[in-house]
Coordinates of C-alpha atoms and ligand atoms in Angstrom, one line a residue:
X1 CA 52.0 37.8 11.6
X2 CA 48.6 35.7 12.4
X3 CA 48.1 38.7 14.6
X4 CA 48.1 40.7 11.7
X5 CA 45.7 38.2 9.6
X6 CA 43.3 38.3 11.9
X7 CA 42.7 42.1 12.2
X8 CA 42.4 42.4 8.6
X9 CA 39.8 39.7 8.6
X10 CA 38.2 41.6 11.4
X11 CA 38.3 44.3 9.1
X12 CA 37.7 42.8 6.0
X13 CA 34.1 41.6 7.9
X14 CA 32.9 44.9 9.3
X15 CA 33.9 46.4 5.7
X16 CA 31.1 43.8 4.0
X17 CA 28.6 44.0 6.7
X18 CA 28.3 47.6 6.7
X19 CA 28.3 47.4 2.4
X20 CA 25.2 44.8 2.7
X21 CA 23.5 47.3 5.0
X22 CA 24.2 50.4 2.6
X23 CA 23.3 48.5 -0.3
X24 CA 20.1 47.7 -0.1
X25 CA 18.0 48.8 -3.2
X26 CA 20.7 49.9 -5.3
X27 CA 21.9 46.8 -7.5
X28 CA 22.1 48.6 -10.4
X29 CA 25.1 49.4 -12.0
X30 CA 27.0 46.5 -13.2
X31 CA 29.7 49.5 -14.5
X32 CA 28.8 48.6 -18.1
X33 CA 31.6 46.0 -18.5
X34 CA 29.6 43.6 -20.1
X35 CA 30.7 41.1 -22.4
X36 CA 34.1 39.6 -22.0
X37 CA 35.2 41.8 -19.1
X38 CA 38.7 41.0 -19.5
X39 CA 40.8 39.9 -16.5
X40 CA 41.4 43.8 -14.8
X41 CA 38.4 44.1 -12.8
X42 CA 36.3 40.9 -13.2
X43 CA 34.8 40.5 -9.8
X44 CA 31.6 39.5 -11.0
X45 CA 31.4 36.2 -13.2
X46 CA 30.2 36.0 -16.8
X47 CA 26.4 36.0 -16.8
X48 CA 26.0 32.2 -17.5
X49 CA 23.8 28.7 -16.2
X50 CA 26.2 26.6 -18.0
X51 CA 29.8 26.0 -17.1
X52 CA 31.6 23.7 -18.8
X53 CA 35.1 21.1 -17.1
X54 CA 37.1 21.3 -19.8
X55 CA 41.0 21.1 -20.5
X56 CA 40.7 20.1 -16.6
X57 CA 39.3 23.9 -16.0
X58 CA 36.1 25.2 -14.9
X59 CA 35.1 27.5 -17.7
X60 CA 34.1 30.6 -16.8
X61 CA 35.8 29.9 -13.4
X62 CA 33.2 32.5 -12.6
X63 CA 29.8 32.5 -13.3
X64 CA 27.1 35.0 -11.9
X65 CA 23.7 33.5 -11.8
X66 CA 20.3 35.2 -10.8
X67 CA 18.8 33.6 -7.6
X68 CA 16.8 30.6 -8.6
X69 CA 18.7 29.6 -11.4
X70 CA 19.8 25.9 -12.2
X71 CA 23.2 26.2 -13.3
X72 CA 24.8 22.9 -15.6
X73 CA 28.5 21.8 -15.5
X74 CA 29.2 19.5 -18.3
X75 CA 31.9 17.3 -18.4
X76 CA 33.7 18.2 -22.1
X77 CA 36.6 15.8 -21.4
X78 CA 37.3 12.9 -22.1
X79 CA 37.7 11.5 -18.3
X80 CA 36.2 12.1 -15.0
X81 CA 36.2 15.0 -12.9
X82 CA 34.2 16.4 -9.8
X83 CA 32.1 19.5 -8.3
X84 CA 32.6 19.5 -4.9
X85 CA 31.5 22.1 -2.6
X86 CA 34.2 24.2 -0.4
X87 CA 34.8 27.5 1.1
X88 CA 38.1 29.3 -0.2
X89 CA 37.1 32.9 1.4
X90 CA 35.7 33.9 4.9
X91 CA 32.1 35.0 3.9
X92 CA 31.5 32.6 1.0
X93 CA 28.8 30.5 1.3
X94 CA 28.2 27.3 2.9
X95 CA 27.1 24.5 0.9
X96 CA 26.9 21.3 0.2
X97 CA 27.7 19.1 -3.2
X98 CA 29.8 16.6 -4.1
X99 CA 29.1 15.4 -7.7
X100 CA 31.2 13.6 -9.4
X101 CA 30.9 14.4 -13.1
X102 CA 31.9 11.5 -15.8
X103 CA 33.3 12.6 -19.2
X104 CA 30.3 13.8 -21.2
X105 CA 27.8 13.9 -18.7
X106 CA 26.5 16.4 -16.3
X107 CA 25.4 17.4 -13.1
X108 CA 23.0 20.4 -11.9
X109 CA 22.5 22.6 -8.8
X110 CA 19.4 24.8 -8.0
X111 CA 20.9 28.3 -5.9
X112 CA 18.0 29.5 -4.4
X113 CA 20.0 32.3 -2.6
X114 CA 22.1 35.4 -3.0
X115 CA 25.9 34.6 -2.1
X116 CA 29.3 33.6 -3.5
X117 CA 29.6 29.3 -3.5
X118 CA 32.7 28.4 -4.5
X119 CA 33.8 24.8 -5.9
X120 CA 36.9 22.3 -7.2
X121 CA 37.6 19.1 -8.3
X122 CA 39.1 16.8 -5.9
X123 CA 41.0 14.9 -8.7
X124 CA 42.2 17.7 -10.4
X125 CA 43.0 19.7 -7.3
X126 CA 42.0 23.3 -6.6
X127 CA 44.7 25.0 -8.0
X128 CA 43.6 23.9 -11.9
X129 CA 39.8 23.5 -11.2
X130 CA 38.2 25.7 -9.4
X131 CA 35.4 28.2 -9.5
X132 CA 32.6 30.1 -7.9
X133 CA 28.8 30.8 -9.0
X134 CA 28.0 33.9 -7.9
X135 CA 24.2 34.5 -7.4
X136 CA 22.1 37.4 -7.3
X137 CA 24.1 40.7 -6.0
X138 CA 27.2 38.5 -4.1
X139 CA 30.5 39.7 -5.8
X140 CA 33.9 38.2 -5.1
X141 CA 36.9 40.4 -5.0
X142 CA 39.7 37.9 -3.9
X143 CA 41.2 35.3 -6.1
X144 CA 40.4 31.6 -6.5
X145 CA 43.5 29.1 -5.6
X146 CA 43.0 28.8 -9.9
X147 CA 43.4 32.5 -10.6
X148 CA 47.3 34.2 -11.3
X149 CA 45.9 36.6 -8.8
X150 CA 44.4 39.1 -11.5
X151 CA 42.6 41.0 -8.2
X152 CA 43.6 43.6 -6.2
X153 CA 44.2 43.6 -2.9
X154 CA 42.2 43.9 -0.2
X155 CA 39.7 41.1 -1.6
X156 CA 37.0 40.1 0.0
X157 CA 33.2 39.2 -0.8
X158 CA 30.1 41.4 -1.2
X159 CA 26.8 41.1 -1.7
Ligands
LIG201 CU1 38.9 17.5 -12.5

């Protein structure tokens, strides 16, 4: 069982290392699925700065940023909730916030680099608010606790 976990993580780890070596200087793509995406194949996030908490959801719950970028959430409800800073996959990046985010107002991060940094609310709980801000190339192939598990196996994050 836990034997089992830990070789596909192994796995799962040699698989993105050797991607982030062959990758280098081909970020094109993007497979032309602009636009709304759908829910099929939506590893990357909707190309946004501004994510808005409301209905007690981070919306997108993915949002792909260039690196540099300050991205927004803005509180649309009508009661508190919080961004705070966690770490859902192996591979995702370590950071550190913890904003909390009265109703109407907001709160703002700088990303300076590429990777996947993935958030919740602590009132709310990560399984109804959660989310990730991909920035620059990083792409996130695994669900969020949030998500009805719309991704394939394997997951896993990439840059
Ligand atoms: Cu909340």
């Amino acid at each position: 069982m836990s034997d089992t976990t830990i070789d596909r993580r192994a796995l799962m780890r040699a698989g993105v290392l050797a991607v982030a070596g062959g990758l280098a200087g081909c970020s094109g793509g993007g497979d032309g699925t602009d636009g709304d995406g759908g829910s099929g194949d939506g590893s990357e996030g909707e190309t946004t700065s501004e994510i808005a908490l409301q209905n007690t959801a981070f919306q997108p719950v993915r949002a792909s940023v260039a690196p540099g970028t300050t991205v927004t959430w803005t509180n649309e409800d009508s009661f508190g909730h919080d961004v705070t800073a966690t770490q859902f996959h192996d591979g995702a990046a370590e950071w550190s916030f913890a904003m909390s985010v009265p109703a109407g107002e907001s709160v703002t991060h700088t990303f300076e680099s590429a990777g996947a940094y993935e958030y919740f609310c602590t009132i709310h709980g990560e399984a109804s608010m959660c989310g990730v801000v991909l920035v620059g190339d990083a792409s996130l192939d695994a669900s969020l606790p949030c998500e009805d598990g719309t991704a394939d196996g394997g997951g896993g994050i990439s840059y």
